[in-house]
C-alpha cells in the first residue's frame, strides 16, 4: 500500500513514532526540535564514523553527537540492506524523517514503514534535484531558493511535495551562509508539515517532471576560475563554493583559494582579466570579463584563510599582479 492510499484509509498520527535519518550539521536543528517538541524518536540512523583531519582520526557525524547527547538509540549501517530491515522490525517506526542522510533509501525500506519517509530538501522542487542544491543555486545566480518537504519515493527527489518555503538569496551571500539559514528554517517547516498532515490541511502534490533540473555532485575541480567570465559568473562560483570546496586560481604557479565576492562599485573593465586592480578594506579588486570583483578572503595551500588585505602583506601578490596563469 503506497502513502497516498494509506492517507485515504487511515488518519495521519498526531505524534508518529519517528526514525530520524541524517548526518551533517544541516540536519542537527531538525533533530533537536523534534526532541524538544516531544516527538518519539525510536532511533537515529546516521553515516558511519569517517576519518578526518591530518591524523585521519575516525570522527562521528554531527547528528551522531547530538543523538548521543540526547540519549537516543543510534545505528550506523554501511548499507540499508536486509540487516537494516531487521532493525526496523525491532524499533517499529511509523515514519522516517530524512534530512541530508547521505544514502539512497531503497523502496523496500520505505515500504516497510507505514508512512514511508518525509524528506526535507534544500531547494524548491522540482528545481535542483540531487546533491548540493544550495551551492548550485548560488553558482547559477538564482535570486531565490528554499526548502521542500515531500513524501519519498524510489526516485531522486521525485516524491510528492507537501510544503515549500521560499527564501531570497541576497547579493553577496555565500553557500555557507545560505546553508545555515535554511538549516534553521527546516525544523519549522517539518513541524508545520507533520501537524498539517495530522489535521488533514496539508495535501501531497505530484511534481511536474517537465520543470525538473538536476545538480551534479560537487568536486574540487568545479572550483577553477576563468577570469574572462562575466562578473556575475565569477562571483557566483566563488560564493557558491564558499566554504567548500572553494573556488581557486593560480599565481606564480601556486594555487590560491578565494572566498567571499561582490561586484566592484566602479564596474570598470581593464584590458587583462585576472589583473589585481586594487587592495581595499573590503578585499582584493580583480578584473573580470565585463568589470571587476572584490574578493574578501584568500587562502594559500597549507595556510589559514585570511582577509585579502592581510594576505597581501606577506605575499608577492600586489597591484598589477595577474591571476590565472
mmCIF file of C-alpha atoms in Angstrom:
data_model
loop_
_atom_site.group_PDB
_atom_site.id
_atom_site.type_symbol
_atom_site.label_atom_id
_atom_site.label_comp_id
_atom_site.label_asym_id
_atom_site.label_seq_id
_atom_site.Cartn_x
_atom_site.Cartn_y
_atom_site.Cartn_z
ATOM 1 C CA UNK A 1 0.000 0.000 0.000
ATOM 2 C CA UNK A 2 1.501 3.370 -1.035
ATOM 3 C CA UNK A 3 1.430 6.541 1.044
ATOM 4 C CA UNK A 4 -1.421 8.177 -0.886
ATOM 5 C CA UNK A 5 -3.625 5.127 -0.427
ATOM 6 C CA UNK A 6 -2.680 4.973 3.239
ATOM 7 C CA UNK A 7 -3.626 8.665 3.688
ATOM 8 C CA UNK A 8 -7.062 7.939 2.208
ATOM 9 C CA UNK A 9 -7.536 4.934 4.502
ATOM 10 C CA UNK A 10 -6.003 5.997 7.816
ATOM 11 C CA UNK A 11 -5.595 9.357 9.593
ATOM 12 C CA UNK A 12 -2.004 10.531 9.859
ATOM 13 C CA UNK A 13 -0.989 10.278 13.548
ATOM 14 C CA UNK A 14 -0.543 13.437 15.601
ATOM 15 C CA UNK A 15 2.681 12.044 17.087
ATOM 16 C CA UNK A 16 4.134 9.373 14.775
ATOM 17 C CA UNK A 17 6.968 7.209 16.044
ATOM 18 C CA UNK A 18 9.915 8.594 14.091
ATOM 19 C CA UNK A 19 13.158 7.073 12.907
ATOM 20 C CA UNK A 20 15.374 10.076 12.156
ATOM 21 C CA UNK A 21 17.900 9.708 9.340
ATOM 22 C CA UNK A 22 20.535 12.419 8.890
ATOM 23 C CA UNK A 23 24.252 13.047 9.003
ATOM 24 C CA UNK A 24 25.710 16.578 8.611
ATOM 25 C CA UNK A 25 25.282 19.772 10.592
ATOM 26 C CA UNK A 26 22.402 20.788 8.320
ATOM 27 C CA UNK A 27 20.232 18.086 9.935
ATOM 28 C CA UNK A 28 21.058 18.918 13.557
ATOM 29 C CA UNK A 29 18.486 21.698 14.226
ATOM 30 C CA UNK A 30 15.674 19.488 12.924
ATOM 31 C CA UNK A 31 16.607 16.602 15.216
ATOM 32 C CA UNK A 32 16.857 18.949 18.191
ATOM 33 C CA UNK A 33 13.421 20.468 17.547
ATOM 34 C CA UNK A 34 11.751 17.074 17.124
ATOM 35 C CA UNK A 35 13.066 16.097 20.557
ATOM 36 C CA UNK A 36 12.037 19.443 22.082
ATOM 37 C CA UNK A 37 8.533 19.145 20.621
ATOM 38 C CA UNK A 38 8.050 15.761 22.249
ATOM 39 C CA UNK A 39 8.096 13.502 19.217
ATOM 40 C CA UNK A 40 9.168 9.947 19.979
ATOM 41 C CA UNK A 41 12.457 9.257 18.224
ATOM 42 C CA UNK A 42 12.726 5.470 18.208
ATOM 43 C CA UNK A 43 16.262 5.690 16.829
ATOM 44 C CA UNK A 44 18.680 7.839 14.852
ATOM 45 C CA UNK A 45 20.331 6.472 11.709
ATOM 46 C CA UNK A 46 23.465 8.245 10.517
ATOM 47 C CA UNK A 47 26.531 7.535 8.416
ATOM 48 C CA UNK A 48 29.414 5.511 9.890
ATOM 49 C CA UNK A 49 32.247 7.449 11.519
ATOM 50 C CA UNK A 50 34.682 8.733 8.873
ATOM 51 C CA UNK A 51 38.410 9.515 9.029
ATOM 52 C CA UNK A 52 39.072 13.255 9.099
ATOM 53 C CA UNK A 53 41.915 15.682 9.543
ATOM 54 C CA UNK A 54 45.617 15.176 9.091
ATOM 55 C CA UNK A 55 45.634 12.279 11.539
ATOM 56 C CA UNK A 56 42.697 10.617 9.727
ATOM 57 C CA UNK A 57 41.027 10.003 13.066
ATOM 58 C CA UNK A 58 37.590 8.379 12.944
ATOM 59 C CA UNK A 59 35.096 11.173 13.599
ATOM 60 C CA UNK A 60 31.368 10.867 14.367
ATOM 61 C CA UNK A 61 28.826 12.833 12.369
ATOM 62 C CA UNK A 62 27.257 15.972 13.882
ATOM 63 C CA UNK A 63 23.925 14.118 14.065
ATOM 64 C CA UNK A 64 25.506 11.252 15.995
ATOM 65 C CA UNK A 65 26.945 13.671 18.549
ATOM 66 C CA UNK A 66 23.519 15.201 19.176
ATOM 67 C CA UNK A 67 21.878 11.764 19.363
ATOM 68 C CA UNK A 68 24.422 10.703 21.995
ATOM 69 C CA UNK A 69 23.790 13.922 23.908
ATOM 70 C CA UNK A 70 20.030 13.222 23.889
ATOM 71 C CA UNK A 71 20.442 9.560 24.841
ATOM 72 C CA UNK A 72 18.872 8.282 21.621
ATOM 73 C CA UNK A 73 19.488 4.861 20.091
ATOM 74 C CA UNK A 74 21.959 5.132 17.201
ATOM 75 C CA UNK A 75 22.525 2.943 14.156
ATOM 76 C CA UNK A 76 25.260 3.457 11.556
ATOM 77 C CA UNK A 77 24.701 0.905 8.793
ATOM 78 C CA UNK A 78 27.072 0.712 5.837
ATOM 79 C CA UNK A 79 24.086 -0.278 3.693
ATOM 80 C CA UNK A 80 20.311 -0.267 4.109
ATOM 81 C CA UNK A 81 20.046 -3.994 3.451
ATOM 82 C CA UNK A 82 18.169 -6.917 4.998
ATOM 83 C CA UNK A 83 20.069 -6.406 8.242
ATOM 84 C CA UNK A 84 18.638 -2.894 8.413
ATOM 85 C CA UNK A 85 15.137 -4.275 7.831
ATOM 86 C CA UNK A 86 15.624 -6.338 10.979
ATOM 87 C CA UNK A 87 16.374 -3.101 12.863
ATOM 88 C CA UNK A 88 13.106 -1.636 11.537
ATOM 89 C CA UNK A 89 11.166 -4.647 12.736
ATOM 90 C CA UNK A 90 12.658 -4.275 16.209
ATOM 91 C CA UNK A 91 12.220 -0.487 16.506
ATOM 92 C CA UNK A 92 8.752 -0.268 14.877
ATOM 93 C CA UNK A 93 8.856 3.295 13.500
ATOM 94 C CA UNK A 94 5.768 4.709 11.801
ATOM 95 C CA UNK A 95 7.676 7.317 9.799
ATOM 96 C CA UNK A 96 11.165 8.154 8.553
ATOM 97 C CA UNK A 97 12.247 11.791 8.758
ATOM 98 C CA UNK A 98 15.187 12.184 6.404
ATOM 99 C CA UNK A 99 17.454 15.230 6.327
ATOM 100 C CA UNK A 100 20.696 15.012 4.320
ATOM 101 C CA UNK A 101 21.237 11.377 5.245
ATOM 102 C CA UNK A 102 23.758 10.569 2.530
ATOM 103 C CA UNK A 103 22.469 7.226 1.247
ATOM 104 C CA UNK A 104 19.744 6.291 -1.201
ATOM 105 C CA UNK A 105 16.868 4.662 0.698
ATOM 106 C CA UNK A 106 15.647 1.567 -1.168
ATOM 107 C CA UNK A 107 11.976 1.146 -1.938
ATOM 108 C CA UNK A 108 11.727 -1.996 0.181
ATOM 109 C CA UNK A 109 12.904 0.016 3.197
ATOM 110 C CA UNK A 110 10.429 2.843 2.563
ATOM 111 C CA UNK A 111 7.601 0.336 2.132
ATOM 112 C CA UNK A 112 8.485 -1.380 5.410
ATOM 113 C CA UNK A 113 7.207 1.655 7.372
ATOM 114 C CA UNK A 114 3.517 2.598 7.277
ATOM 115 C CA UNK A 115 4.019 6.265 6.383
ATOM 116 C CA UNK A 116 7.272 5.833 4.484
ATOM 117 C CA UNK A 117 9.621 8.794 4.640
ATOM 118 C CA UNK A 118 9.322 12.567 4.718
ATOM 119 C CA UNK A 119 12.403 14.296 3.348
ATOM 120 C CA UNK A 120 13.482 17.920 3.714
ATOM 121 C CA UNK A 121 15.256 19.031 0.543
ATOM 122 C CA UNK A 122 17.086 22.360 0.248
ATOM 123 C CA UNK A 123 15.545 23.608 -2.983
ATOM 124 C CA UNK A 124 12.177 24.491 -4.462
ATOM 125 C CA UNK A 125 11.494 21.182 -6.154
ATOM 126 C CA UNK A 126 11.350 20.126 -8.907
ATOM 127 C CA UNK A 127 14.284 22.514 -9.450
ATOM 128 C CA UNK A 128 17.697 21.352 -8.240
ATOM 129 C CA UNK A 129 17.053 17.714 -7.542
ATOM 130 C CA UNK A 130 20.138 15.857 -6.351
ATOM 131 C CA UNK A 131 23.170 16.828 -4.310
ATOM 132 C CA UNK A 132 24.468 20.313 -3.432
ATOM 133 C CA UNK A 133 21.293 22.276 -4.317
ATOM 134 C CA UNK A 134 22.329 25.211 -2.107
ATOM 135 C CA UNK A 135 25.676 25.626 -3.824
ATOM 136 C CA UNK A 136 24.320 25.276 -7.342
ATOM 137 C CA UNK A 137 21.525 27.788 -6.750
ATOM 138 C CA UNK A 138 24.159 30.414 -5.918
ATOM 139 C CA UNK A 139 26.533 29.345 -8.694
ATOM 140 C CA UNK A 140 23.710 29.744 -11.208
ATOM 141 C CA UNK A 141 22.738 33.163 -9.885
ATOM 142 C CA UNK A 142 19.267 32.255 -8.640
ATOM 143 C CA UNK A 143 17.515 35.161 -6.875
ATOM 144 C CA UNK A 144 15.557 32.726 -4.685
ATOM 145 C CA UNK A 145 15.658 29.187 -3.386
ATOM 146 C CA UNK A 146 14.037 27.451 -0.438
ATOM 147 C CA UNK A 147 13.011 24.235 1.272
ATOM 148 C CA UNK A 148 10.649 21.447 0.282
ATOM 149 C CA UNK A 149 9.106 18.706 2.411
ATOM 150 C CA UNK A 150 7.975 15.690 0.409
ATOM 151 C CA UNK A 151 6.940 12.095 0.753
ATOM 152 C CA UNK A 152 9.789 9.947 -0.500
ATOM 153 C CA UNK A 153 9.639 7.503 -3.384
ATOM 154 C CA UNK A 154 12.345 5.465 -5.077
ATOM 155 C CA UNK A 155 13.444 8.311 -7.362
ATOM 156 C CA UNK A 156 15.980 11.069 -6.744
ATOM 157 C CA UNK A 157 13.921 13.807 -5.035
ATOM 158 C CA UNK A 158 10.880 12.942 -7.154
ATOM 159 C CA UNK A 159 8.287 12.286 -4.431
ATOM 160 C CA UNK A 160 5.030 14.226 -3.908
ATOM 161 C CA UNK A 161 5.527 17.726 -2.476
ATOM 162 C CA UNK A 162 3.938 18.580 0.876
ATOM 163 C CA UNK A 163 5.042 22.122 1.763
ATOM 164 C CA UNK A 164 7.573 24.639 0.469
ATOM 165 C CA UNK A 165 9.175 27.763 1.890
ATOM 166 C CA UNK A 166 10.862 30.355 -0.337
ATOM 167 C CA UNK A 167 13.830 32.488 0.707
ATOM 168 C CA UNK A 168 15.631 35.260 -1.150
ATOM 169 C CA UNK A 169 19.350 34.970 -1.888
ATOM 170 C CA UNK A 170 20.832 38.402 -1.124
ATOM 171 C CA UNK A 171 23.675 39.787 -3.195
ATOM 172 C CA UNK A 172 26.955 38.565 -1.744
ATOM 173 C CA UNK A 173 25.536 35.694 0.326
ATOM 174 C CA UNK A 174 27.747 32.595 0.367
ATOM 175 C CA UNK A 175 26.694 28.965 0.245
ATOM 176 C CA UNK A 176 27.770 28.576 3.869
ATOM 177 C CA UNK A 177 25.583 31.471 4.978
ATOM 178 C CA UNK A 178 22.589 30.225 2.982
ATOM 179 C CA UNK A 179 23.151 26.711 4.335
ATOM 180 C CA UNK A 180 22.842 27.990 7.894
ATOM 181 C CA UNK A 181 19.688 29.986 7.112
ATOM 182 C CA UNK A 182 17.951 27.005 5.537
ATOM 183 C CA UNK A 183 19.118 24.657 8.280
ATOM 184 C CA UNK A 184 17.500 26.934 10.868
ATOM 185 C CA UNK A 185 14.242 27.156 8.867
ATOM 186 C CA UNK A 186 13.951 23.412 8.229
ATOM 187 C CA UNK A 187 12.601 22.384 11.672
ATOM 188 C CA UNK A 188 9.703 24.822 11.494
ATOM 189 C CA UNK A 189 8.712 23.634 8.041
ATOM 190 C CA UNK A 190 8.847 19.991 9.160
ATOM 191 C CA UNK A 191 6.678 20.604 12.243
ATOM 192 C CA UNK A 192 4.194 22.535 10.084
ATOM 193 C CA UNK A 193 4.147 19.593 7.680
ATOM 194 C CA UNK A 194 3.595 16.960 10.368
ATOM 195 C CA UNK A 195 0.859 18.970 12.068
ATOM 196 C CA UNK A 196 -0.817 19.736 8.744
ATOM 197 C CA UNK A 197 -0.844 16.069 7.763
ATOM 198 C CA UNK A 198 -2.396 15.153 11.109
ATOM 199 C CA UNK A 199 -5.107 17.833 10.701
ATOM 200 C CA UNK A 200 -5.678 16.995 7.032
ATOM 201 C CA UNK A 201 -4.767 20.530 5.896
ATOM 202 C CA UNK A 202 -1.574 19.501 4.065
ATOM 203 C CA UNK A 203 -2.075 17.523 0.859
ATOM 204 C CA UNK A 204 0.572 15.768 -1.222
ATOM 205 C CA UNK A 205 1.029 17.200 -4.724
ATOM 206 C CA UNK A 206 2.821 15.416 -7.549
ATOM 207 C CA UNK A 207 5.853 17.175 -9.012
ATOM 208 C CA UNK A 208 5.823 18.458 -12.577
ATOM 209 C CA UNK A 209 8.701 16.482 -14.043
ATOM 210 C CA UNK A 210 8.806 18.782 -17.081
ATOM 211 C CA UNK A 211 10.216 21.504 -14.825
ATOM 212 C CA UNK A 212 12.843 19.312 -13.163
ATOM 213 C CA UNK A 213 16.515 20.227 -13.093
ATOM 214 C CA UNK A 214 19.331 18.153 -11.637
ATOM 215 C CA UNK A 215 22.561 19.086 -9.899
ATOM 216 C CA UNK A 216 25.938 17.419 -10.183
ATOM 217 C CA UNK A 217 27.902 16.269 -7.179
ATOM 218 C CA UNK A 218 30.438 18.962 -6.330
ATOM 219 C CA UNK A 219 34.133 18.185 -6.703
ATOM 220 C CA UNK A 220 37.215 20.297 -6.151
ATOM 221 C CA UNK A 221 37.649 20.572 -9.915
ATOM 222 C CA UNK A 222 34.451 22.623 -10.168
ATOM 223 C CA UNK A 223 36.277 25.478 -8.443
ATOM 224 C CA UNK A 224 38.662 26.545 -11.235
ATOM 225 C CA UNK A 225 38.016 30.193 -12.134
ATOM 226 C CA UNK A 226 38.212 31.742 -15.578
ATOM 227 C CA UNK A 227 38.737 35.480 -15.207
ATOM 228 C CA UNK A 228 37.339 36.203 -18.670
ATOM 229 C CA UNK A 229 33.914 35.143 -17.406
ATOM 230 C CA UNK A 230 31.383 37.903 -16.609
ATOM 231 C CA UNK A 231 31.477 39.330 -13.089
ATOM 232 C CA UNK A 232 28.225 37.592 -12.137
ATOM 233 C CA UNK A 233 29.596 34.181 -13.078
ATOM 234 C CA UNK A 234 32.917 34.716 -11.291
ATOM 235 C CA UNK A 235 31.193 35.876 -8.101
ATOM 236 C CA UNK A 236 28.594 33.138 -8.333
ATOM 237 C CA UNK A 237 31.268 30.451 -8.367
ATOM 238 C CA UNK A 238 33.285 31.999 -5.536
ATOM 239 C CA UNK A 239 30.222 32.448 -3.316
ATOM 240 C CA UNK A 240 28.706 29.098 -4.255
ATOM 241 C CA UNK A 241 31.848 27.160 -3.280
ATOM 242 C CA UNK A 242 32.403 29.053 -0.017
ATOM 243 C CA UNK A 243 33.330 27.381 2.320
ATOM 244 C CA UNK A 244 33.758 24.086 0.434
ATOM 245 C CA UNK A 245 35.415 23.109 -1.818
ATOM 246 C CA UNK A 246 36.499 26.681 -2.544
ATOM 247 C CA UNK A 247 36.929 28.448 -5.881
ATOM 248 C CA UNK A 248 40.570 28.687 -6.905
ATOM 249 C CA UNK A 249 43.009 30.362 -9.243
ATOM 250 C CA UNK A 250 46.786 30.357 -9.687
ATOM 251 C CA UNK A 251 49.527 32.887 -9.056
ATOM 252 C CA UNK A 252 53.208 32.137 -9.662
ATOM 253 C CA UNK A 253 52.164 28.534 -10.362
ATOM 254 C CA UNK A 254 50.670 28.181 -6.860
ATOM 255 C CA UNK A 255 47.008 27.635 -6.182
ATOM 256 C CA UNK A 256 45.054 30.256 -4.229
ATOM 257 C CA UNK A 257 41.545 29.675 -2.895
ATOM 258 C CA UNK A 258 39.209 32.671 -2.952
ATOM 259 C CA UNK A 259 36.222 33.296 -0.692
ATOM 260 C CA UNK A 260 33.520 35.932 -0.476
ATOM 261 C CA UNK A 261 32.787 38.006 -3.561
ATOM 262 C CA UNK A 262 30.949 41.153 -4.578
ATOM 263 C CA UNK A 263 30.800 43.367 -7.633
ATOM 264 C CA UNK A 264 33.214 46.297 -7.548
ATOM 265 C CA UNK A 265 31.423 49.642 -7.492
ATOM 266 C CA UNK A 266 33.477 51.046 -10.354
ATOM 267 C CA UNK A 267 32.435 48.247 -12.661
ATOM 268 C CA UNK A 268 35.299 49.194 -14.975
ATOM 269 C CA UNK A 269 36.869 46.620 -17.224
ATOM 270 C CA UNK A 270 40.585 46.525 -17.734
ATOM 271 C CA UNK A 271 42.459 45.073 -20.666
ATOM 272 C CA UNK A 272 43.559 41.880 -18.896
ATOM 273 C CA UNK A 273 41.078 39.781 -16.897
ATOM 274 C CA UNK A 274 42.681 38.384 -13.741
ATOM 275 C CA UNK A 275 44.712 41.518 -13.054
ATOM 276 C CA UNK A 276 44.738 42.891 -9.494
ATOM 277 C CA UNK A 277 43.360 46.426 -9.734
ATOM 278 C CA UNK A 278 43.294 47.483 -6.063
ATOM 279 C CA UNK A 279 43.569 46.395 -2.431
ATOM 280 C CA UNK A 280 40.898 47.914 -0.178
ATOM 281 C CA UNK A 281 39.407 47.390 3.262
ATOM 282 C CA UNK A 282 36.750 45.255 1.574
ATOM 283 C CA UNK A 283 39.220 42.999 -0.209
ATOM 284 C CA UNK A 284 41.146 42.461 -3.424
ATOM 285 C CA UNK A 285 39.714 44.034 -6.582
ATOM 286 C CA UNK A 286 40.343 41.815 -9.603
ATOM 287 C CA UNK A 287 39.413 42.414 -13.238
ATOM 288 C CA UNK A 288 36.940 40.005 -14.829
ATOM 289 C CA UNK A 289 35.350 39.767 -18.261
ATOM 290 C CA UNK A 290 32.968 42.712 -18.028
ATOM 291 C CA UNK A 291 34.043 44.577 -14.911
ATOM 292 C CA UNK A 292 35.820 43.749 -11.682
ATOM 293 C CA UNK A 293 35.068 41.887 -8.468
ATOM 294 C CA UNK A 294 36.035 42.283 -4.832
ATOM 295 C CA UNK A 295 37.356 39.080 -3.238
ATOM 296 C CA UNK A 296 37.113 39.129 0.549
ATOM 297 C CA UNK A 297 39.385 36.274 1.706
ATOM 298 C CA UNK A 298 42.327 34.311 0.284
ATOM 299 C CA UNK A 299 43.939 31.045 1.347
ATOM 300 C CA UNK A 300 47.297 29.639 0.249
ATOM 301 C CA UNK A 301 47.946 25.867 0.331
ATOM 302 C CA UNK A 302 48.502 24.648 3.892
ATOM 303 C CA UNK A 303 47.735 28.090 5.337
ATOM 304 C CA UNK A 304 44.801 29.740 7.065
ATOM 305 C CA UNK A 305 42.091 31.637 5.273
ATOM 306 C CA UNK A 306 42.875 35.343 5.670
ATOM 307 C CA UNK A 307 41.246 38.653 4.774
ATOM 308 C CA UNK A 308 42.690 39.662 1.401
ATOM 309 C CA UNK A 309 44.247 42.861 2.751
ATOM 310 C CA UNK A 310 46.103 40.784 5.357
ATOM 311 C CA UNK A 311 47.108 38.109 2.874
ATOM 312 C CA UNK A 312 48.888 40.521 0.525
ATOM 313 C CA UNK A 313 51.118 41.828 3.331
ATOM 314 C CA UNK A 314 53.104 38.604 3.328
ATOM 315 C CA UNK A 315 52.740 37.766 -0.345
ATOM 316 C CA UNK A 316 54.232 38.910 -3.653
ATOM 317 C CA UNK A 317 50.643 39.429 -4.789
ATOM 318 C CA UNK A 318 50.223 43.169 -5.398
ATOM 319 C CA UNK A 319 48.730 45.783 -7.707
ATOM 320 C CA UNK A 320 49.201 44.741 -11.308
ATOM 321 C CA UNK A 321 49.690 41.038 -10.494
ATOM 322 C CA UNK A 322 47.875 38.717 -12.856
ATOM 323 C CA UNK A 323 45.985 35.685 -11.595
ATOM 324 C CA UNK A 324 45.057 32.593 -13.501
ATOM 325 C CA UNK A 325 48.249 31.913 -15.435
#
